[in-house]
Short mmCIF file of C-alpha atoms in Angstrom, two decimals:
data_model
loop_
_atom_site.label_atom_id
_atom_site.label_comp_id
_atom_site.label_asym_id
_atom_site.label_seq_id
_atom_site.Cartn_x
_atom_site.Cartn_y
_atom_site.Cartn_z
CA MET A 71 81.81 128.06 73.75
CA ILE A 72 80.75 130.65 76.49
CA THR A 73 80.78 134.11 75.72
CA VAL A 74 82.36 136.31 78.35
CA SER A 75 81.67 140.20 79.07
CA VAL A 76 83.49 142.19 81.66
CA THR A 77 81.89 144.91 83.55
CA ASP A 78 82.40 147.55 86.47
CA PRO A 79 79.87 146.51 89.21
CA ASP A 80 78.93 149.73 90.30
CA THR A 81 78.18 151.87 87.20
CA GLY A 82 77.93 148.81 84.73
CA SER A 83 80.07 150.47 82.18
CA PRO A 84 81.83 147.90 80.15
CA GLN A 85 85.54 147.11 81.45
CA ARG A 86 88.79 146.19 79.32
CA SER A 87 90.23 142.62 80.89
CA ARG A 88 92.37 140.07 80.75
CA VAL A 89 89.47 136.77 81.30
CA THR A 90 91.83 133.21 82.68
CA PHE A 91 90.50 130.10 82.24
CA LEU A 92 92.18 127.31 84.67
CA ALA A 93 91.00 124.10 84.42
CA GLN A 94 90.28 121.97 87.09
CA GLY A 95 90.51 118.80 88.41
CA SER A 96 90.41 116.20 85.03
CA THR A 97 89.43 118.59 82.86
CA PRO A 98 91.42 118.28 79.41
CA SER A 99 93.63 121.49 78.69
CA PRO A 100 94.19 122.41 75.08
CA HIS A 101 97.72 121.70 73.96
CA PRO A 102 98.41 122.22 70.16
CA PRO A 103 101.37 120.59 68.45
CA GLU A 104 104.65 122.10 68.60
CA ASP A 105 104.81 123.28 65.38
CA VAL A 106 101.42 125.53 65.69
CA ARG A 107 101.04 125.93 69.04
CA ILE A 108 101.31 130.12 70.14
CA ASP A 109 102.07 129.27 73.76
CA ARG A 110 98.56 129.03 75.31
CA GLY A 111 99.17 125.39 75.61
CA SER A 112 102.03 126.48 78.05
CA TRP A 113 100.87 129.01 80.63
CA THR A 114 102.37 129.31 83.94
CA GLY A 115 100.00 126.74 86.00
CA ASN A 116 96.88 124.69 84.29
CA ILE A 117 96.03 127.80 82.31
CA SER A 118 93.31 126.86 79.12
CA GLY A 119 92.48 129.70 77.52
CA VAL A 120 92.87 133.34 78.23
CA ALA A 121 90.26 135.77 76.09
CA TYR A 122 91.30 140.06 76.09
CA VAL A 123 88.20 141.45 76.33
CA MET A 124 88.25 144.80 75.18
CA GLY A 125 84.63 146.02 76.63
CA GLU A 126 82.57 143.60 74.25
CA ASP A 127 81.12 140.31 74.27
CA THR A 128 84.03 137.94 73.69
CA PRO A 129 83.76 134.13 72.58
CA VAL A 130 85.60 131.80 73.99
CA THR A 131 85.91 128.10 73.07
CA LEU A 132 87.05 125.39 75.56
CA PRO A 133 86.57 121.88 75.99
CA TYR A 134 83.52 120.38 78.62
CA GLY A 135 85.12 120.83 82.05
CA GLU A 136 85.16 122.77 85.06
CA TYR A 137 87.18 125.81 85.43
CA GLU A 138 88.31 128.93 87.87
CA VAL A 139 87.53 131.92 85.53
CA VAL A 140 89.49 135.12 86.55
CA ALA A 141 88.93 138.32 85.29
CA SER A 142 91.94 141.20 85.72
CA ARG A 143 93.46 144.31 84.66
CA GLY A 144 96.72 145.10 85.81
CA PHE A 145 97.37 145.87 89.52
CA SER A 146 95.05 148.62 89.88
CA TYR A 147 92.00 146.69 90.07
CA THR A 148 90.20 144.03 91.75
CA VAL A 149 90.09 140.78 90.48
CA ASP A 150 87.13 138.70 89.99
CA ARG A 151 87.07 134.97 90.28
CA ARG A 152 84.21 132.18 89.33
CA ALA A 153 83.79 128.00 89.36
CA VAL A 154 81.98 127.49 86.22
CA THR A 155 81.50 124.10 84.53
CA LEU A 156 80.86 124.46 81.12
CA SER A 157 78.38 121.43 79.50
CA PRO A 158 76.44 121.50 76.73
CA GLU A 159 74.02 122.00 78.85
CA GLY A 160 75.31 125.75 79.30
CA PRO A 161 75.83 128.14 80.36
CA SER A 162 76.16 130.10 78.00
CA SER A 163 77.45 133.75 78.80
CA LEU A 164 79.53 134.70 81.59
CA ASP A 165 79.39 138.47 83.30
CA LEU A 166 82.55 138.83 84.89
CA GLN A 167 83.17 142.41 87.38
CA ILE A 168 86.16 144.29 87.90
CA GLN A 169 86.80 147.53 88.84
CA ARG A 170 89.58 150.45 89.83
CA VAL A 171 90.40 150.53 93.50
CA VAL A 172 94.04 152.24 93.07
CA ASP A 173 94.29 156.00 92.37
CA THR A 174 97.18 156.17 90.02
CA SER A 175 95.81 159.42 88.59
CA GLY A 176 99.00 162.01 87.64
CA TRP A 177 101.27 158.93 86.81
CA VAL A 178 102.14 156.83 83.70
CA SER A 179 102.75 152.89 83.83
CA SER A 180 104.99 151.88 80.87
CA ASP A 181 107.24 148.37 80.43
CA PHE A 182 110.79 149.30 78.88
CA HIS A 183 111.26 145.96 77.42
CA ILE A 184 109.05 144.20 75.20
CA HIS A 185 109.75 141.71 72.36
CA ALA A 186 107.07 139.98 69.75
CA PHE A 187 107.20 138.93 65.98
CA ARG A 188 110.10 141.05 64.99
CA SER A 189 112.66 139.30 67.03
CA ALA A 190 113.99 136.17 66.30
CA ASP A 191 113.34 134.66 69.49
CA SER A 192 109.54 135.88 69.80
CA PHE A 193 107.01 135.02 67.79
CA VAL A 194 103.93 137.41 69.56
CA PRO A 195 101.40 139.26 67.22
CA TYR A 196 101.38 143.21 67.40
CA ASP A 197 97.73 143.08 68.02
CA VAL A 198 98.01 140.48 70.54
CA ARG A 199 100.71 143.01 72.40
CA ALA A 200 98.14 145.81 72.01
CA LEU A 201 95.92 143.72 73.88
CA GLN A 202 97.24 142.79 76.50
CA ALA A 203 98.81 146.42 77.27
CA ALA A 204 94.72 147.76 77.22
CA SER A 205 93.96 144.38 79.28
CA GLU A 206 96.85 144.81 82.09
CA ASP A 207 96.43 148.80 82.60
CA LEU A 208 100.21 149.40 80.77
CA ASP A 209 99.99 153.12 79.70
CA ALA A 210 103.06 153.41 77.50
CA PRO A 211 104.30 150.00 76.34
CA ILE A 212 107.54 150.23 74.54
CA LEU A 213 108.38 148.01 71.84
CA THR A 214 111.86 146.69 71.90
CA GLU A 215 112.75 144.25 69.04
CA HIS A 216 116.56 142.88 68.77
CA VAL A 217 117.75 144.35 65.37
CA TYR A 218 114.58 146.07 64.43
CA VAL A 219 113.00 149.50 64.97
CA ASN A 220 109.40 149.32 65.11
CA THR A 221 105.66 149.91 66.60
CA MET A 222 102.32 148.82 67.54
CA ALA A 223 100.96 152.03 66.33
CA SER A 224 98.76 151.00 63.27
CA GLU A 225 97.26 147.85 65.72
CA VAL A 226 96.50 150.09 68.50
CA ASP A 227 94.50 152.01 65.91
CA GLU A 228 92.91 149.45 64.36
CA LEU A 229 91.76 147.85 67.47
CA GLY A 230 90.39 151.34 69.01
CA LEU A 231 92.48 151.82 72.08
CA THR A 232 94.74 155.38 71.09
CA ASP A 233 92.95 156.47 74.10
CA VAL A 234 94.25 154.45 76.66
CA VAL A 235 97.00 152.66 75.05
CA ALA A 236 100.37 154.95 73.77
CA PRO A 237 102.65 153.21 71.87
CA ILE A 238 106.35 154.31 71.68
CA PRO A 239 109.03 152.62 69.26
CA GLY A 240 111.94 151.68 70.18
CA GLN A 241 115.06 149.36 69.75
CA GLU A 242 116.83 146.62 71.99
CA VAL A 243 120.22 147.15 70.27
CA THR A 244 121.51 143.73 70.74
CA THR A 245 125.58 142.98 70.64
CA PHE A 246 127.17 139.78 71.11
CA ALA A 247 130.10 141.02 72.84
CA PHE A 248 129.05 143.53 75.66
CA GLY A 249 125.57 143.96 76.56
CA HIS A 250 122.16 144.85 75.17
CA PHE A 251 120.93 148.49 75.17
CA ASN A 252 117.35 149.52 75.11
CA ALA A 253 116.25 153.06 73.58
CA PHE A 254 113.24 154.96 73.11
CA PRO A 255 111.86 156.69 71.57
CA LEU A 256 113.73 155.95 68.16
CA VAL A 257 112.25 156.55 64.37
CA VAL A 258 110.45 154.33 62.36
CA ASP A 259 112.37 154.92 58.99
CA TRP A 260 110.79 152.31 56.63
CA LEU A 261 113.07 153.24 53.82
CA LYS A 262 116.04 151.96 55.74
CA PRO A 263 117.65 148.51 56.66
CA ASN A 264 115.59 147.31 59.52
CA MET A 265 113.50 149.92 59.53
CA GLY A 266 116.51 152.19 61.01
CA GLY A 267 117.29 149.83 63.58
CA VAL A 268 120.95 150.60 64.54
CA PHE A 269 123.48 148.27 64.01
CA PRO A 270 126.49 147.07 66.91
CA HIS A 271 128.86 145.11 65.21
CA ASP A 272 131.16 147.84 63.98
CA LYS A 273 131.15 149.72 67.23
CA ASP A 274 132.69 149.58 71.12
CA PRO A 275 130.78 151.17 73.72
CA HIS A 276 131.19 153.98 73.16
CA GLY A 277 130.66 154.32 69.45
CA LEU A 278 127.44 152.43 70.18
CA PHE A 279 126.11 155.03 72.33
CA GLN A 280 126.81 158.22 70.32
CA ALA A 281 125.33 155.75 66.98
CA ILE A 282 121.94 155.65 68.98
CA ARG A 283 122.08 158.92 69.96
CA ASP A 284 122.27 160.12 66.65
CA GLN A 285 119.50 157.96 65.35
CA HIS A 286 117.03 160.19 66.74
CA PRO A 287 116.93 163.53 65.88
CA GLY A 288 115.33 164.17 69.35
CA ASP A 289 116.15 162.99 72.59
CA GLU A 290 116.46 159.46 74.34
CA ILE A 291 116.73 157.25 76.82
CA ILE A 292 119.58 154.90 76.86
CA GLN A 293 119.05 151.73 79.10
CA VAL A 294 121.67 148.83 80.43
CA ASN A 295 119.95 145.88 80.39
CA HIS A 296 120.10 143.16 82.22
CA PRO A 297 123.50 144.28 83.03
CA ARG A 298 124.86 141.06 85.14
CA GLY A 299 125.07 137.62 83.49
CA ALA A 300 127.31 136.42 80.48
CA GLU A 301 129.53 138.89 79.19
CA LEU A 302 128.26 138.94 75.77
CA SER A 303 124.97 140.26 77.25
CA SER A 304 125.77 142.12 80.41
CA TYR A 305 127.62 145.06 80.23
CA PHE A 306 128.99 145.86 84.00
CA THR A 307 129.86 142.02 84.25
CA HIS A 308 131.46 142.92 80.69
CA VAL A 309 133.28 145.67 82.09
CA GLY A 310 134.26 144.48 85.22
CA LEU A 311 132.00 147.08 87.26
CA GLN A 312 133.16 146.55 91.22
CA THR A 313 130.00 146.84 93.21
CA GLY A 314 129.99 149.09 95.92
CA THR A 315 133.00 151.30 94.38
CA ALA A 316 132.04 152.15 90.76
CA GLU A 317 135.20 150.89 89.59
CA VAL A 318 135.86 149.29 86.70
CA VAL A 319 138.21 146.35 85.44
CA ASN A 320 137.95 147.32 81.94
CA PRO A 321 137.98 151.98 81.75
CA ASP A 322 138.16 151.88 78.18
CA ARG A 323 135.01 150.00 77.57
CA TRP A 324 133.49 151.91 80.24
CA SER A 325 130.97 154.94 79.01
CA LEU A 326 128.15 156.63 80.81
CA ASN A 327 126.73 158.14 78.02
CA TRP A 328 123.79 156.36 78.93
CA ASP A 329 120.37 156.59 81.46
CA THR A 330 118.69 154.06 83.24
CA ILE A 331 119.75 150.60 84.71
CA GLU A 332 117.12 147.54 84.37
CA VAL A 333 117.54 146.87 87.61
CA PHE A 334 115.02 144.29 87.25
CA ASN A 335 114.68 142.24 84.50
CA GLY A 336 111.02 140.19 84.30
CA SER A 337 110.45 139.73 88.25
CA CYS A 338 111.04 142.16 90.96
CA GLY A 339 113.91 141.51 93.90
CA ALA A 340 116.67 142.58 94.80
CA GLY A 341 120.29 140.77 93.81
CA GLN A 342 123.34 142.46 92.53
CA SER A 343 122.06 144.95 90.25
CA TYR A 344 120.19 146.64 93.05
CA GLU A 345 123.67 146.97 94.65
CA ASP A 346 124.90 148.07 91.97
CA TRP A 347 122.58 151.22 91.45
CA ILE A 348 123.11 151.48 94.66
CA GLY A 349 127.09 151.51 94.63
CA LEU A 350 126.83 153.93 91.73
CA THR A 351 124.10 156.36 93.15
CA ASN A 352 126.96 156.58 96.38
CA HIS A 353 129.73 157.76 94.21
CA GLY A 354 127.77 160.31 92.68
CA VAL A 355 126.74 157.86 89.13
CA LEU A 356 122.80 159.19 89.18
CA LYS A 357 121.41 156.69 86.92
CA VAL A 358 117.49 155.68 86.85
CA LEU A 359 116.53 152.60 88.82
CA ALA A 360 113.82 150.94 86.07
CA SER A 361 112.97 147.73 85.17
CA GLY A 362 111.61 146.16 81.68
CA SER A 363 109.52 142.46 81.61
CA ASP A 364 111.75 141.47 78.62
CA THR A 365 108.74 139.68 77.66
CA HIS A 366 109.40 136.79 74.59
CA LYS A 367 106.24 134.63 74.52
CA GLU A 368 102.64 135.40 74.83
CA ARG A 369 102.68 133.57 78.51
CA SER A 370 104.16 136.35 79.51
CA PRO A 371 102.08 139.43 79.64
CA PRO A 372 103.83 142.92 79.40
CA GLY A 373 103.76 144.96 82.47
CA THR A 374 105.05 142.82 84.96
CA PRO A 375 107.81 144.97 86.54
CA ARG A 376 106.74 148.18 85.43
CA ASN A 377 107.88 151.63 85.62
CA TRP A 378 105.28 154.31 87.37
CA ILE A 379 106.33 157.45 85.91
CA ARG A 380 105.43 160.60 87.32
CA ILE A 381 103.71 162.44 84.30
CA ASP A 382 99.82 162.91 82.75
CA LYS A 383 98.83 160.02 80.96
CA GLU A 384 97.54 162.92 78.30
CA THR A 385 100.64 164.63 77.79
CA VAL A 386 102.58 160.90 76.77
CA LEU A 387 99.45 160.40 74.56
CA ALA A 388 100.10 163.47 72.75
CA ASN A 389 103.76 163.55 73.32
CA HIS A 390 105.71 160.40 73.20
CA GLY A 391 109.12 162.84 73.64
CA SER A 392 107.45 164.02 77.06
CA LEU A 393 108.75 160.75 78.90
CA VAL A 394 112.24 161.06 78.28
CA PRO A 395 113.44 164.48 80.70
CA VAL A 396 111.24 162.84 83.28
CA VAL A 397 112.39 159.39 83.16
CA ARG A 398 116.19 160.72 83.11
CA SER A 399 115.39 162.85 86.50
CA ARG A 400 114.37 159.54 88.15
CA SER A 401 110.94 160.85 88.59
CA GLN A 402 109.59 157.14 88.97
CA PHE A 403 109.72 153.82 90.90
CA VAL A 404 109.23 150.16 90.20
CA SER A 405 106.77 147.96 90.97
CA CYS A 406 105.50 144.34 90.77
CA GLY A 407 102.01 145.21 92.02
CA PRO A 408 101.77 148.15 95.00
CA PHE A 409 101.36 151.79 94.16
CA VAL A 410 104.04 153.80 95.73
CA ARG A 411 103.51 157.52 96.79
CA PHE A 412 106.97 158.32 98.76
CA ARG A 413 107.92 162.12 98.81
CA ALA A 414 109.40 164.79 101.35
CA ILE A 415 106.67 167.21 103.07
CA ASP A 416 107.33 170.23 105.34
CA ASP A 417 105.54 170.84 108.69
CA GLN A 418 102.18 171.30 107.16
CA GLY A 419 102.24 168.06 105.36
CA THR A 420 102.88 169.87 101.65
CA THR A 421 105.16 168.27 99.61
CA VAL A 422 108.47 169.90 98.80
CA ALA A 423 110.43 167.01 97.13
CA HIS A 424 108.99 164.10 94.99
CA LEU A 425 111.26 161.20 93.40
CA GLY A 426 114.49 162.37 91.77
CA GLU A 427 114.19 165.97 93.20
CA MET A 428 116.34 167.15 96.28
CA ALA A 429 114.91 168.53 99.88
CA ALA A 430 116.42 170.47 102.42
CA PRO A 431 116.58 169.39 106.07
CA ASP A 432 114.20 171.92 108.57
CA ALA A 433 115.69 174.51 111.35
CA ASP A 434 116.17 171.39 113.54
CA GLY A 435 118.10 169.59 110.72
CA ALA A 436 115.30 167.30 110.23
CA VAL A 437 113.81 165.81 106.72
CA THR A 438 109.99 164.58 106.94
CA PHE A 439 109.30 161.82 104.18
CA ALA A 440 105.18 161.17 103.77
CA ALA A 441 104.92 157.34 102.32
CA THR A 442 101.72 156.13 100.80
CA VAL A 443 101.36 152.36 99.72
CA GLU A 444 97.66 151.22 97.85
CA ALA A 445 97.23 147.81 96.64
CA PRO A 446 93.99 146.04 95.57
CA PRO A 447 92.64 143.10 98.03
CA TRP A 448 94.27 140.48 96.64
CA MET A 449 97.44 141.97 96.86
CA GLN A 450 99.10 141.29 100.14
CA ILE A 451 101.66 143.71 101.61
CA HIS A 452 103.71 143.31 104.87
CA THR A 453 106.85 144.96 105.01
CA VAL A 454 107.99 148.53 104.14
CA ARG A 455 112.01 150.28 104.23
CA LEU A 456 113.36 152.92 104.62
CA ARG A 457 116.99 153.29 102.83
CA GLU A 458 119.70 156.24 103.74
CA ASN A 459 122.66 156.04 101.22
CA GLY A 460 121.59 152.31 100.14
CA LEU A 461 121.32 151.10 103.99
CA ILE A 462 117.92 150.56 105.72
CA ILE A 463 117.55 152.45 108.57
CA ASP A 464 113.89 152.21 109.44
CA GLU A 465 111.05 149.20 108.83
CA VAL A 466 107.58 149.22 109.14
CA THR A 467 105.23 146.54 109.36
CA VAL A 468 102.35 146.86 107.26
CA THR A 469 99.35 145.09 109.78
CA ALA A 470 96.09 145.87 108.39
CA ALA A 471 94.02 143.48 106.55
CA ASN A 472 93.86 144.53 102.76
CA GLU A 473 90.00 145.49 102.67
CA GLY A 474 90.86 148.94 101.27
CA SER A 475 93.13 150.40 98.77
CA ILE A 476 95.55 152.15 101.21
CA LEU A 477 97.54 149.88 103.41
CA LEU A 478 100.02 152.52 104.49
CA ASP A 479 100.10 155.84 105.23
CA GLU A 480 103.62 156.84 107.24
CA THR A 481 106.13 159.50 108.25
CA PHE A 482 109.44 159.20 108.67
CA VAL A 483 111.79 161.59 109.85
CA VAL A 484 115.44 161.38 109.35
CA ASN A 485 118.29 163.62 110.35
CA PRO A 486 120.88 163.46 108.41
CA GLU A 487 124.54 164.15 109.35
CA SER A 488 125.61 164.99 105.90
CA ASP A 489 124.76 164.83 102.39
CA ALA A 490 122.03 162.01 101.94
CA TRP A 491 119.63 160.15 99.65
CA TYR A 492 116.82 157.92 100.59
CA ASN A 493 114.35 155.83 99.05
CA LEU A 494 111.54 153.42 99.87
CA GLU A 495 111.22 149.72 99.47
CA VAL A 496 107.71 147.99 99.36
CA HIS A 497 107.51 143.77 100.29
CA GLY A 498 104.73 141.44 100.14
CA SER A 499 103.99 137.70 99.96
CA GLY A 500 101.81 135.19 98.11
CA SER A 501 101.17 134.55 94.14
CA MET A 502 100.16 136.71 92.29
CA HIS A 503 98.71 134.26 89.98
CA PRO A 504 97.51 134.17 87.31
CA VAL A 505 97.25 138.11 87.61
CA ALA A 506 101.37 138.20 87.08
CA PHE A 507 104.13 135.13 87.26
CA SER A 508 106.56 137.16 88.33
CA GLY A 509 106.65 136.10 92.56
CA PRO A 510 105.34 138.01 95.49
CA PRO A 511 104.56 141.50 95.14
CA ASP A 512 107.44 144.23 95.73
CA ALA A 513 108.32 147.63 94.73
CA TYR A 514 111.02 150.13 95.00
CA THR A 515 111.69 154.07 94.52
CA ASN A 516 113.90 156.14 93.42
CA PRO A 517 116.24 158.29 95.87
CA ILE A 518 114.81 161.81 97.05
CA GLU A 519 118.54 163.82 97.54
#
């Protein structure tokens, strides 16, 4: 057994962190029998153990041998990597150090799609999901069980995490005919079947979306999950949405009574759902580009990809419903790593429009956009692209070595000939293992019009 602590190298203050142990060489890796396995034996790669360190010394029991030990906390912190040999002679303790290097103040990170043990295809306890949210720097985890409405609030409270995690109750309303749809925030009602969960099996899409709206006395977000794929689980496929034209083959089944599109499910990288979002936006269907991890296993921590929403964390902690109008206004971006600020500015450098807002051209008919990209030193970013109405019109190569957090601070000047919308993409390379298992770093913003 080894006791692990994680601190800030400058202040010495304790840090919340995920500490990952990767077996090296011939070191044996624990692998319990199938009927009792809790997934740690099948993490991606040679991961033998994971500790969720919440600011206190945390014991970890592993076979003797050689390990690479990695302390991390999501995408805004440094990582600490150490080579450690565990033996009867020691060491008995290990102090790791990480610190925040990316300033995300004024923004809240949220995962819109998280499963746990009340989903029939998941078995992760709520306290583990709460610990993962804290150790991944995920501010607002949204629990979306398949059939139930539920929340991690009591687990967050019992673990003393109420100052860092704002758990939001939701549901993945799961049809077996025309798609899956997330909704949040919803009301947990212990006196109703499935704690107030919405049942989809007697409703068409129009009736289902209205039933979701009626479940909550206030306002809520409805998201189309993984819109492309098998017809029974993918709404755009079911209705026959034509990419690029916004027309559908089955108009009787087509409703726009929803808010966000899960363009990125479990990883980033442009696919047909991204092209669908571009086509809908070009035809005036202004829905929100969003994402969700869709995590079902402990080996897939929540928060990759994540949505960064332009709202103060204190506001969300005080009122979960405060997320709804901000998300619906498209004031967010999606990230598998990089932190992006994209805004329109005037000739004095003052912001005149944020994501989801409108910017007027200046006297010369030009609009100036400011783009800032930040990432920790262990993340590699190489390209930033600007799109106009979905078409790439500019591209910048990131050449600076990633020694500080700011990798790009650039302006783009455009001269639109008519009404147009613009969004930014950030692309990187290399594996982010073991911090994330989603592939290389990427980020995509919602538009400025």
